[in-house]
Short mmCIF file of C-alpha atoms and ligand atoms in Angstrom, two decimals:
data_model
loop_
_atom_site.label_atom_id
_atom_site.label_comp_id
_atom_site.label_asym_id
_atom_site.label_seq_id
_atom_site.Cartn_x
_atom_site.Cartn_y
_atom_site.Cartn_z
CA MET A 407 106.31 149.38 71.39
CA SER A 408 103.84 151.43 69.41
CA THR A 409 103.65 150.91 65.67
CA THR A 410 102.94 154.57 64.92
CA GLN A 411 105.85 156.47 63.46
CA GLU A 412 107.41 158.91 65.92
CA TRP A 413 106.70 162.58 65.14
CA PRO A 414 109.75 164.46 63.84
CA LEU A 415 111.87 166.50 66.22
CA TYR A 416 112.10 170.31 65.94
CA GLU A 417 114.65 172.62 67.51
CA ILE A 418 113.07 175.68 69.08
CA PHE A 419 114.55 179.19 69.10
CA ILE A 420 112.96 182.06 70.98
CA ARG A 421 113.52 185.80 70.96
CA SER A 422 112.81 186.86 74.52
CA LYS A 423 112.29 190.50 73.56
CA ASN A 424 112.90 192.81 70.66
CA GLY A 425 116.51 193.83 70.54
CA LEU A 426 117.77 190.38 71.51
CA GLU A 427 118.65 187.47 69.24
CA HIS A 428 116.69 184.23 69.02
CA ARG A 429 118.18 181.67 71.38
CA HIS A 430 117.99 177.91 71.32
CA VAL A 431 115.73 176.77 74.18
CA GLY A 432 115.26 173.07 73.51
CA SER A 433 113.37 170.78 71.20
CA LEU A 434 110.01 169.10 70.83
CA HIS A 435 108.13 166.69 68.60
CA ALA A 436 105.46 167.84 66.14
CA THR A 437 103.96 166.61 62.88
CA ASP A 438 104.87 169.80 61.05
CA ALA A 439 106.34 173.26 61.53
CA GLN A 440 102.98 174.86 62.30
CA MET A 441 102.31 172.41 65.11
CA ALA A 442 105.87 172.86 66.35
CA ILE A 443 105.19 176.59 66.73
CA GLU A 444 101.91 175.99 68.53
CA ASN A 445 103.51 173.48 70.89
CA ALA A 446 106.55 175.68 71.43
CA ARG A 447 104.24 178.46 72.56
CA ASP A 448 102.76 176.19 75.24
CA VAL A 449 106.00 174.49 76.25
CA TYR A 450 108.43 177.41 76.22
CA THR A 451 106.48 180.66 76.60
CA ARG A 452 103.91 180.09 79.33
CA ARG A 453 105.17 183.16 81.20
CA GLU A 454 105.79 185.64 78.41
CA GLU A 455 109.31 184.37 77.78
CA GLY A 456 109.12 185.23 74.12
CA VAL A 457 107.94 187.60 71.39
CA SER A 458 109.02 185.46 68.44
CA ILE A 459 109.57 181.74 67.79
CA TRP A 460 111.66 179.95 65.17
CA VAL A 461 111.29 176.21 64.63
CA VAL A 462 113.73 174.12 62.58
CA PRO A 463 113.54 170.39 61.86
CA SER A 464 116.41 168.90 63.89
CA ALA A 465 117.36 166.75 60.91
CA GLU A 466 118.07 169.92 58.89
CA ILE A 467 120.78 171.17 61.20
CA THR A 468 124.38 170.70 60.12
CA ALA A 469 126.82 170.96 62.99
CA THR A 470 130.55 170.81 63.60
CA GLN A 471 131.67 167.53 65.12
CA SER A 472 133.30 167.75 68.52
CA ASP A 473 136.23 165.58 67.38
CA GLU A 474 137.09 168.11 64.70
CA ALA A 475 136.75 171.07 67.07
CA GLY A 476 140.53 171.30 67.31
CA GLU A 477 141.26 171.84 63.66
CA ILE A 478 138.32 174.20 63.27
CA PHE A 479 138.75 176.44 66.28
CA GLN A 480 142.38 176.19 67.36
CA PRO A 481 143.82 178.17 64.43
CA ALA A 482 142.38 181.26 66.13
CA ALA A 483 144.18 180.51 69.39
CA ASP A 484 147.61 181.89 68.39
CA LYS A 485 146.30 185.02 66.69
CA VAL A 486 146.64 187.34 69.64
CA TYR A 487 147.09 190.25 67.25
CA ARG A 488 143.32 190.12 66.71
CA HIS A 489 142.85 191.51 70.19
CA PRO A 490 143.22 195.16 71.25
CA THR A 491 145.62 194.39 74.11
CA PHE A 492 148.23 193.14 71.60
CA TYR A 493 148.97 196.73 70.61
CA GLU A 494 151.22 198.63 72.99
CA LEU A 495 150.32 202.26 73.43
CA PRO A 496 151.53 204.79 76.04
CA ILE A 497 149.47 204.61 79.22
CA GLU A 498 148.82 208.37 79.34
CA LEU A 499 146.83 208.14 76.13
CA LYS A 500 143.06 208.41 76.72
CA HIS A 501 139.96 207.13 74.91
CA ILE A 502 141.75 204.57 72.75
CA MET B 1042 142.85 150.83 74.70
CA GLY B 1043 145.45 153.47 75.55
CA ASP B 1044 143.31 155.93 73.63
CA GLN B 1045 140.32 155.02 75.74
CA ILE B 1046 142.19 155.67 79.00
CA GLN B 1047 143.46 159.00 77.72
CA LEU B 1048 139.96 160.03 76.64
CA GLU B 1049 138.60 159.11 80.06
CA GLU B 1050 141.30 161.14 81.75
CA LEU B 1051 140.59 164.20 79.61
CA PHE B 1052 136.89 163.75 80.25
CA GLN B 1053 137.40 163.63 84.02
CA GLN B 1054 139.73 166.63 83.91
CA ARG B 1055 137.08 168.63 82.14
CA ILE B 1056 134.49 167.73 84.77
CA ASP B 1057 136.91 168.42 87.65
CA ALA B 1058 137.57 171.86 86.20
CA GLY B 1059 133.84 172.58 86.28
CA GLY B 1060 133.41 172.20 82.51
CA LYS B 1061 130.22 170.94 80.91
CA ILE B 1062 129.74 167.88 78.74
CA GLU B 1063 127.62 168.38 75.61
CA PRO B 1064 125.76 165.60 73.75
CA LYS B 1065 128.20 165.18 70.86
CA ASP B 1066 131.31 165.16 73.09
CA TRP B 1067 133.09 161.93 73.83
CA MET B 1068 131.84 160.41 77.06
CA PRO B 1069 132.26 157.07 78.84
CA GLU B 1070 129.45 154.67 77.94
CA LYS B 1071 128.52 154.45 81.60
CA TYR B 1072 128.13 158.24 81.80
CA ARG B 1073 125.77 158.13 78.83
CA LYS B 1074 123.74 155.23 80.22
CA THR B 1075 123.54 156.73 83.70
CA HIS B 1076 122.26 159.99 82.25
CA ILE B 1077 119.73 158.34 79.99
CA ARG B 1078 118.42 156.45 82.99
CA GLN B 1079 118.38 159.39 85.38
CA ILE B 1080 117.00 162.02 82.99
CA SER B 1081 114.30 159.74 81.57
CA GLN B 1082 113.21 158.65 85.04
CA HIS B 1083 113.13 162.28 86.07
CA ALA B 1084 110.93 162.99 83.02
CA HIS B 1085 108.64 160.08 83.87
CA SER B 1086 108.26 161.45 87.40
CA GLU B 1087 107.11 164.82 86.07
CA ILE B 1088 104.54 163.15 83.81
CA VAL B 1089 103.23 160.59 86.29
CA GLY B 1090 103.28 163.32 88.92
CA MET B 1091 100.42 165.04 87.10
CA LEU B 1092 98.07 162.17 87.96
CA PRO B 1093 97.62 162.54 91.73
CA GLU B 1094 97.12 166.30 91.38
CA GLY B 1095 94.99 166.08 88.25
CA ASN B 1096 92.65 164.07 90.45
CA TRP B 1097 91.63 167.32 92.22
CA ILE B 1098 91.47 169.89 89.41
CA THR B 1099 87.72 169.54 88.91
CA ARG B 1100 87.14 169.60 92.66
CA ALA B 1101 89.31 172.57 93.62
CA PRO B 1102 87.39 174.61 96.23
CA SER B 1103 87.59 177.96 94.41
CA LEU B 1104 88.48 179.46 91.06
CA ARG B 1105 91.69 180.87 92.53
CA ARG B 1106 92.74 177.38 93.64
CA LYS B 1107 91.67 175.85 90.36
CA VAL B 1108 93.66 178.14 88.06
CA GLY B 1109 96.70 177.73 90.31
CA LEU B 1110 96.53 173.94 90.32
CA LEU B 1111 95.79 173.80 86.61
CA ALA B 1112 98.83 175.97 85.85
CA LYS B 1113 101.01 173.87 88.12
CA VAL B 1114 99.98 170.61 86.49
CA GLN B 1115 100.57 172.15 83.07
CA ASP B 1116 104.06 173.16 84.21
CA GLU B 1117 104.78 169.57 85.21
CA ALA B 1118 103.88 168.45 81.69
CA GLY B 1119 106.36 171.04 80.42
CA HIS B 1120 109.02 169.76 82.82
CA GLY B 1121 108.53 166.26 81.46
CA LEU B 1122 108.96 167.57 77.91
CA TYR B 1123 112.16 169.53 78.67
CA LEU B 1124 113.63 166.43 80.24
CA TYR B 1125 112.59 163.98 77.53
CA SER B 1126 114.23 166.16 74.92
CA ALA B 1127 117.39 166.44 77.07
CA ALA B 1128 117.53 162.63 77.26
CA GLU B 1129 116.99 162.32 73.50
CA THR B 1130 120.23 164.21 72.86
CA LEU B 1131 122.00 161.11 74.19
CA GLY B 1132 120.58 158.90 71.46
CA ILE B 1133 117.48 157.32 72.98
CA SER B 1134 114.13 157.90 71.24
CA ARG B 1135 111.01 159.26 72.92
CA ASP B 1136 109.12 156.08 72.06
CA GLU B 1137 111.81 153.92 73.64
CA MET B 1138 111.53 155.90 76.85
CA PHE B 1139 107.74 155.60 76.89
CA ASP B 1140 108.11 151.91 76.26
CA GLN B 1141 110.44 151.56 79.24
CA LEU B 1142 107.94 153.40 81.42
CA HIS B 1143 104.96 151.42 80.22
CA THR B 1144 106.64 148.04 80.65
CA GLY B 1145 107.84 148.95 84.14
CA LYS B 1146 111.48 148.81 83.09
CA ALA B 1147 111.99 152.47 84.01
CA LYS B 1148 111.01 153.84 87.39
CA TYR B 1149 109.54 157.16 88.41
CA SER B 1150 109.51 158.83 91.81
CA SER B 1151 107.70 156.61 94.32
CA ILE B 1152 105.97 159.57 95.93
CA PHE B 1153 103.43 159.53 93.10
CA ASN B 1154 102.31 156.04 94.06
CA TYR B 1155 100.51 157.45 97.08
CA PRO B 1156 96.85 158.48 96.73
CA THR B 1157 95.48 162.03 97.06
CA LEU B 1158 92.56 161.46 99.41
CA SER B 1159 91.62 165.01 100.36
CA TRP B 1160 92.09 168.57 99.14
CA ALA B 1161 94.72 169.05 101.85
CA ASP B 1162 96.86 166.50 100.01
CA ILE B 1163 97.16 168.99 97.15
CA GLY B 1164 98.47 171.61 99.55
CA THR B 1165 100.86 169.11 101.11
CA ILE B 1166 102.18 167.93 97.76
CA GLY B 1167 102.96 171.48 96.63
CA TRP B 1168 104.61 172.28 99.93
CA LEU B 1169 106.53 169.06 100.63
CA VAL B 1170 106.85 167.16 97.36
CA ASP B 1171 107.69 170.17 95.23
CA GLY B 1172 109.77 171.44 98.14
CA ALA B 1173 111.83 168.26 98.16
CA ALA B 1174 112.05 168.32 94.37
CA ILE B 1175 113.35 171.90 94.47
CA ILE B 1176 116.21 170.95 96.78
CA ASN B 1177 117.25 168.16 94.45
CA GLN B 1178 116.75 170.22 91.30
CA VAL B 1179 118.62 173.29 92.51
CA MET B 1180 121.62 171.02 92.99
CA LEU B 1181 121.11 169.61 89.50
CA THR B 1182 121.28 173.05 87.83
CA ARG B 1183 125.05 172.67 88.24
CA THR B 1184 125.23 169.10 86.98
CA SER B 1185 127.94 168.31 84.43
CA PHE B 1186 125.73 167.37 81.47
CA GLY B 1187 124.78 170.58 79.66
CA PRO B 1188 121.26 169.78 78.40
CA TYR B 1189 120.26 168.38 81.81
CA ALA B 1190 121.62 171.42 83.64
CA ARG B 1191 119.82 173.80 81.26
CA ALA B 1192 116.51 171.94 81.65
CA MET B 1193 116.95 172.22 85.42
CA VAL B 1194 117.48 175.98 85.31
CA ARG B 1195 114.23 176.32 83.39
CA ILE B 1196 112.41 173.99 85.78
CA CYS B 1197 113.70 175.65 88.93
CA LYS B 1198 112.40 179.02 87.73
CA GLU B 1199 108.92 177.50 87.63
CA GLU B 1200 108.99 175.37 90.77
CA SER B 1201 108.88 178.13 93.32
CA PHE B 1202 105.30 178.99 92.38
CA HIS B 1203 104.34 175.32 92.86
CA GLN B 1204 105.57 175.26 96.40
CA ARG B 1205 104.05 178.61 97.29
CA GLN B 1206 100.61 177.67 95.94
CA GLY B 1207 100.82 174.50 98.05
CA TYR B 1208 101.82 176.33 101.19
CA GLU B 1209 99.07 178.89 100.66
CA ILE B 1210 96.53 176.05 100.56
CA MET B 1211 97.97 174.72 103.82
CA LEU B 1212 97.85 178.15 105.42
CA GLY B 1213 94.18 178.49 104.52
CA LEU B 1214 93.36 175.09 106.00
CA ALA B 1215 95.53 175.48 109.09
CA GLN B 1216 93.87 178.80 109.90
CA GLY B 1217 90.40 177.48 109.04
CA THR B 1218 87.83 175.47 110.95
CA PRO B 1219 88.95 172.65 113.29
CA GLU B 1220 87.88 170.18 110.59
CA GLN B 1221 90.03 171.93 108.00
CA LYS B 1222 93.00 171.98 110.32
CA ALA B 1223 92.53 168.28 111.05
CA MET B 1224 92.46 167.65 107.32
CA ALA B 1225 95.77 169.48 106.91
CA GLN B 1226 97.32 167.52 109.79
CA ASP B 1227 96.12 164.24 108.31
CA ALA B 1228 97.69 165.05 104.95
CA LEU B 1229 100.98 165.97 106.63
CA ASN B 1230 100.87 162.71 108.59
CA ARG B 1231 100.55 160.68 105.41
CA PHE B 1232 103.01 162.60 103.23
CA TRP B 1233 105.82 163.40 105.65
CA TRP B 1234 107.68 160.10 105.55
CA PRO B 1235 107.19 159.43 101.83
CA SER B 1236 108.56 162.95 101.20
CA LEU B 1237 111.73 162.11 103.13
CA MET B 1238 112.04 158.94 101.07
CA MET B 1239 112.13 161.05 97.89
CA PHE B 1240 115.83 161.66 98.49
CA GLY B 1241 116.53 157.96 98.05
CA PRO B 1242 118.23 155.35 100.23
CA ARG B 1243 120.74 156.21 102.95
CA ASP B 1244 124.21 156.99 101.65
CA GLU B 1245 125.61 153.66 102.84
CA ASP B 1246 122.89 151.86 100.83
CA SER B 1247 123.35 153.98 97.75
CA PRO B 1248 126.13 152.40 95.67
CA ASN B 1249 125.79 154.85 92.77
CA THR B 1250 126.47 157.94 94.85
CA GLU B 1251 130.26 157.80 94.57
CA LEU B 1252 130.25 157.76 90.77
CA SER B 1253 127.50 160.38 90.65
CA VAL B 1254 129.58 162.71 92.78
CA LYS B 1255 132.74 162.03 90.74
CA TRP B 1256 130.89 162.96 87.56
CA LYS B 1257 129.16 165.88 89.26
CA ILE B 1258 125.74 164.48 88.47
CA LYS B 1259 125.14 164.89 92.17
CA ARG B 1260 126.95 167.45 94.27
CA LYS B 1261 125.40 166.40 97.54
CA THR B 1262 124.53 162.96 98.89
CA ASN B 1263 121.01 161.69 99.58
CA ASP B 1264 121.44 162.12 103.32
CA GLU B 1265 122.78 165.66 102.99
CA LEU B 1266 119.83 166.69 100.83
CA ARG B 1267 117.35 165.00 103.15
CA GLN B 1268 118.81 166.83 106.16
CA GLN B 1269 118.66 170.13 104.28
CA PHE B 1270 114.98 169.51 103.50
CA ILE B 1271 114.11 168.69 107.11
CA ASP B 1272 115.94 171.74 108.47
CA ILE B 1273 114.08 174.02 106.07
CA THR B 1274 110.67 172.40 106.51
CA VAL B 1275 110.32 172.05 110.29
CA PRO B 1276 109.92 175.80 110.93
CA GLN B 1277 107.38 175.97 108.08
CA ALA B 1278 105.30 173.27 109.79
CA GLU B 1279 105.59 175.12 113.09
CA TYR B 1280 104.34 178.29 111.43
CA LEU B 1281 101.27 176.37 110.27
CA GLY B 1282 100.76 175.04 113.78
CA LEU B 1283 100.93 171.48 112.48
CA THR B 1284 102.86 168.62 114.07
CA ILE B 1285 105.38 166.62 112.09
CA PRO B 1286 104.60 162.95 112.76
CA ASP B 1287 108.01 162.06 114.17
CA PRO B 1288 108.42 161.79 117.97
CA ASP B 1289 112.23 161.72 117.57
CA LEU B 1290 112.37 165.00 115.70
CA LYS B 1291 114.30 167.60 117.67
CA TRP B 1292 116.88 170.32 117.19
CA ASN B 1293 120.45 169.24 117.85
CA ASP B 1294 122.47 172.27 118.89
CA GLU B 1295 125.77 170.49 118.53
CA ARG B 1296 125.17 169.37 114.95
CA GLY B 1297 123.28 172.51 114.02
CA HIS B 1298 120.61 170.29 112.45
CA TYR B 1299 117.39 168.53 113.38
CA ASP B 1300 117.71 164.92 114.50
CA PHE B 1301 114.96 162.72 113.15
CA GLY B 1302 113.56 159.22 113.49
CA GLU B 1303 114.25 156.12 111.46
CA ILE B 1304 112.66 155.97 108.00
CA ASP B 1305 110.69 152.82 107.22
CA TRP B 1306 112.95 151.47 104.48
CA ASP B 1307 110.83 148.36 104.05
CA GLU B 1308 108.00 150.61 102.93
CA PHE B 1309 110.39 152.46 100.61
CA TRP B 1310 111.52 149.28 98.85
CA THR B 1311 107.98 147.89 98.70
CA VAL B 1312 106.81 150.95 96.77
CA VAL B 1313 109.93 151.06 94.57
CA LYS B 1314 109.36 147.44 93.64
CA GLY B 1315 105.85 148.21 92.44
CA ASN B 1316 103.69 147.31 95.42
CA GLY B 1317 102.75 150.75 96.72
CA PRO B 1318 99.14 151.84 97.09
CA CYS B 1319 98.76 153.25 93.54
CA ASN B 1320 101.53 151.75 91.36
CA THR B 1321 99.14 149.70 89.25
CA GLU B 1322 96.65 152.52 88.86
CA ARG B 1323 99.28 155.10 87.84
CA LEU B 1324 100.89 152.85 85.25
CA LYS B 1325 97.52 151.87 83.83
CA ALA B 1326 96.56 155.53 83.45
CA ARG B 1327 99.77 156.18 81.47
CA VAL B 1328 99.43 153.10 79.26
CA ASP B 1329 95.75 153.85 78.55
CA ALA B 1330 96.53 157.46 77.63
CA TRP B 1331 99.27 156.27 75.27
CA GLU B 1332 97.20 153.56 73.61
CA GLU B 1333 93.97 155.51 73.39
CA GLY B 1334 95.88 158.46 71.94
CA ALA B 1335 97.49 156.39 69.19
CA TRP B 1336 94.83 157.27 66.61
CA VAL B 1337 95.30 160.98 67.34
CA ARG B 1338 99.03 160.74 66.76
CA GLU B 1339 98.45 158.85 63.51
CA ALA B 1340 95.74 161.24 62.31
CA ALA B 1341 97.87 164.31 63.03
CA LEU B 1342 100.73 162.84 61.05
CA ALA B 1343 98.43 161.91 58.15
CA TYR B 1344 96.98 165.44 58.15
CA SER B 1345 100.42 167.03 57.95
CA GLU B 1346 101.43 164.73 55.11
CA LYS B 1347 98.28 165.67 53.23
CA GLN B 1348 99.03 169.37 53.70
CA VAL B 1349 102.43 168.87 52.07
CA ILE B 1350 100.87 167.07 49.09
CA LYS B 1351 98.27 169.80 48.66
CA LYS B 1352 100.90 172.50 48.80
CA ASN B 1353 102.99 170.73 46.18
CA GLN B 1354 100.01 170.33 43.88
CA LYS B 1355 99.18 174.03 44.17
CA ALA B 1356 102.76 174.92 43.38
CA LYS B 1357 102.66 172.71 40.30
CA LEU B 1358 99.43 174.29 39.05
CA ALA B 1359 100.86 177.75 39.52
CA SER B 1360 104.00 177.03 37.54
FE1 FE2 C 1879 108.25 169.64 88.08
FE1 FE2 C 1880 106.57 171.16 90.50
#
């Protein structure tokens, strides 16, 4: 195995066109953020797939754990009153 | 123990329902290991696959052919990178994967252990090898592991150009001089059978298939994919006016498929085990590139570290 330290991993986000949000497209290794942007250009936008790139060191991302997904997301499951269909209005009513 | 069984049941239910598995989700150890193996070997194939084609970039017969081939080979590098990063989400490092490739512990597709002797081989590879890869990869866009499926969607979008540039090369040669046509036929003769072998052993000799289907890693068996490839490709060869080197190949009305001759499985296993025409050469090229590039990787890291120090010093002076 090589003795050189592995380059850090960056997560890559790309805005495909103005008006759309940046979307996670994958990750790549680079020595710093500038190189991550340059490499992301070559790896992820060879066919004009983007107009803007964000790079974030993977180690800097804090994420929910899948084993705690229940307690985090399930409380919303029984709150049907947050949805429009919960409210009963006469059918002849328009534009509401 | 009971917990384990329940987790496995929930896991299988999710897959049966067409759900995706993401890296941080609970998964059976075997699922993780199988994916690390399959995705990393897929990545290695993309990277090693650049070598036989790279062989012809400087000798492409026209600028049009050269830019096409160059762009294709660059895409394959990208495919390797998408796949390595998908594998890394399962907890294996990039260096570990390279190490497995370089020590021969990990395999890559055997097709890349055949030499590219003439320009027609480049056409044939795009047409047949990328064609076979497309069939496999289209299936994999629906695989159960999220990062693998997403990498496949990206890859499939790019593959179609690879196959078309290959077929266009073949068209040019097949409609060219008698020598050019002979060159195209010769390339087809050499690549036809190895292309069929790309789908792997026959179903009855493929013990992993059952589990792969259960976990929706594969949605079709090796033999089904191989048949699909043959049925699609035969008319394309006919259009070129080339002959597929299989005397047993003929349309079977009853089955609605082409029948074809026996594949030389001894050759298949010989190449898989490392004794194909170019195994040694391909591996050496990878190891050399890795070792000779070590100083570049170190220097780039040192440069970035220095930039950080400089920036900090400037900030201190300013405050
Ligand atoms: Fe590829
Ligand atoms: Fe390709």
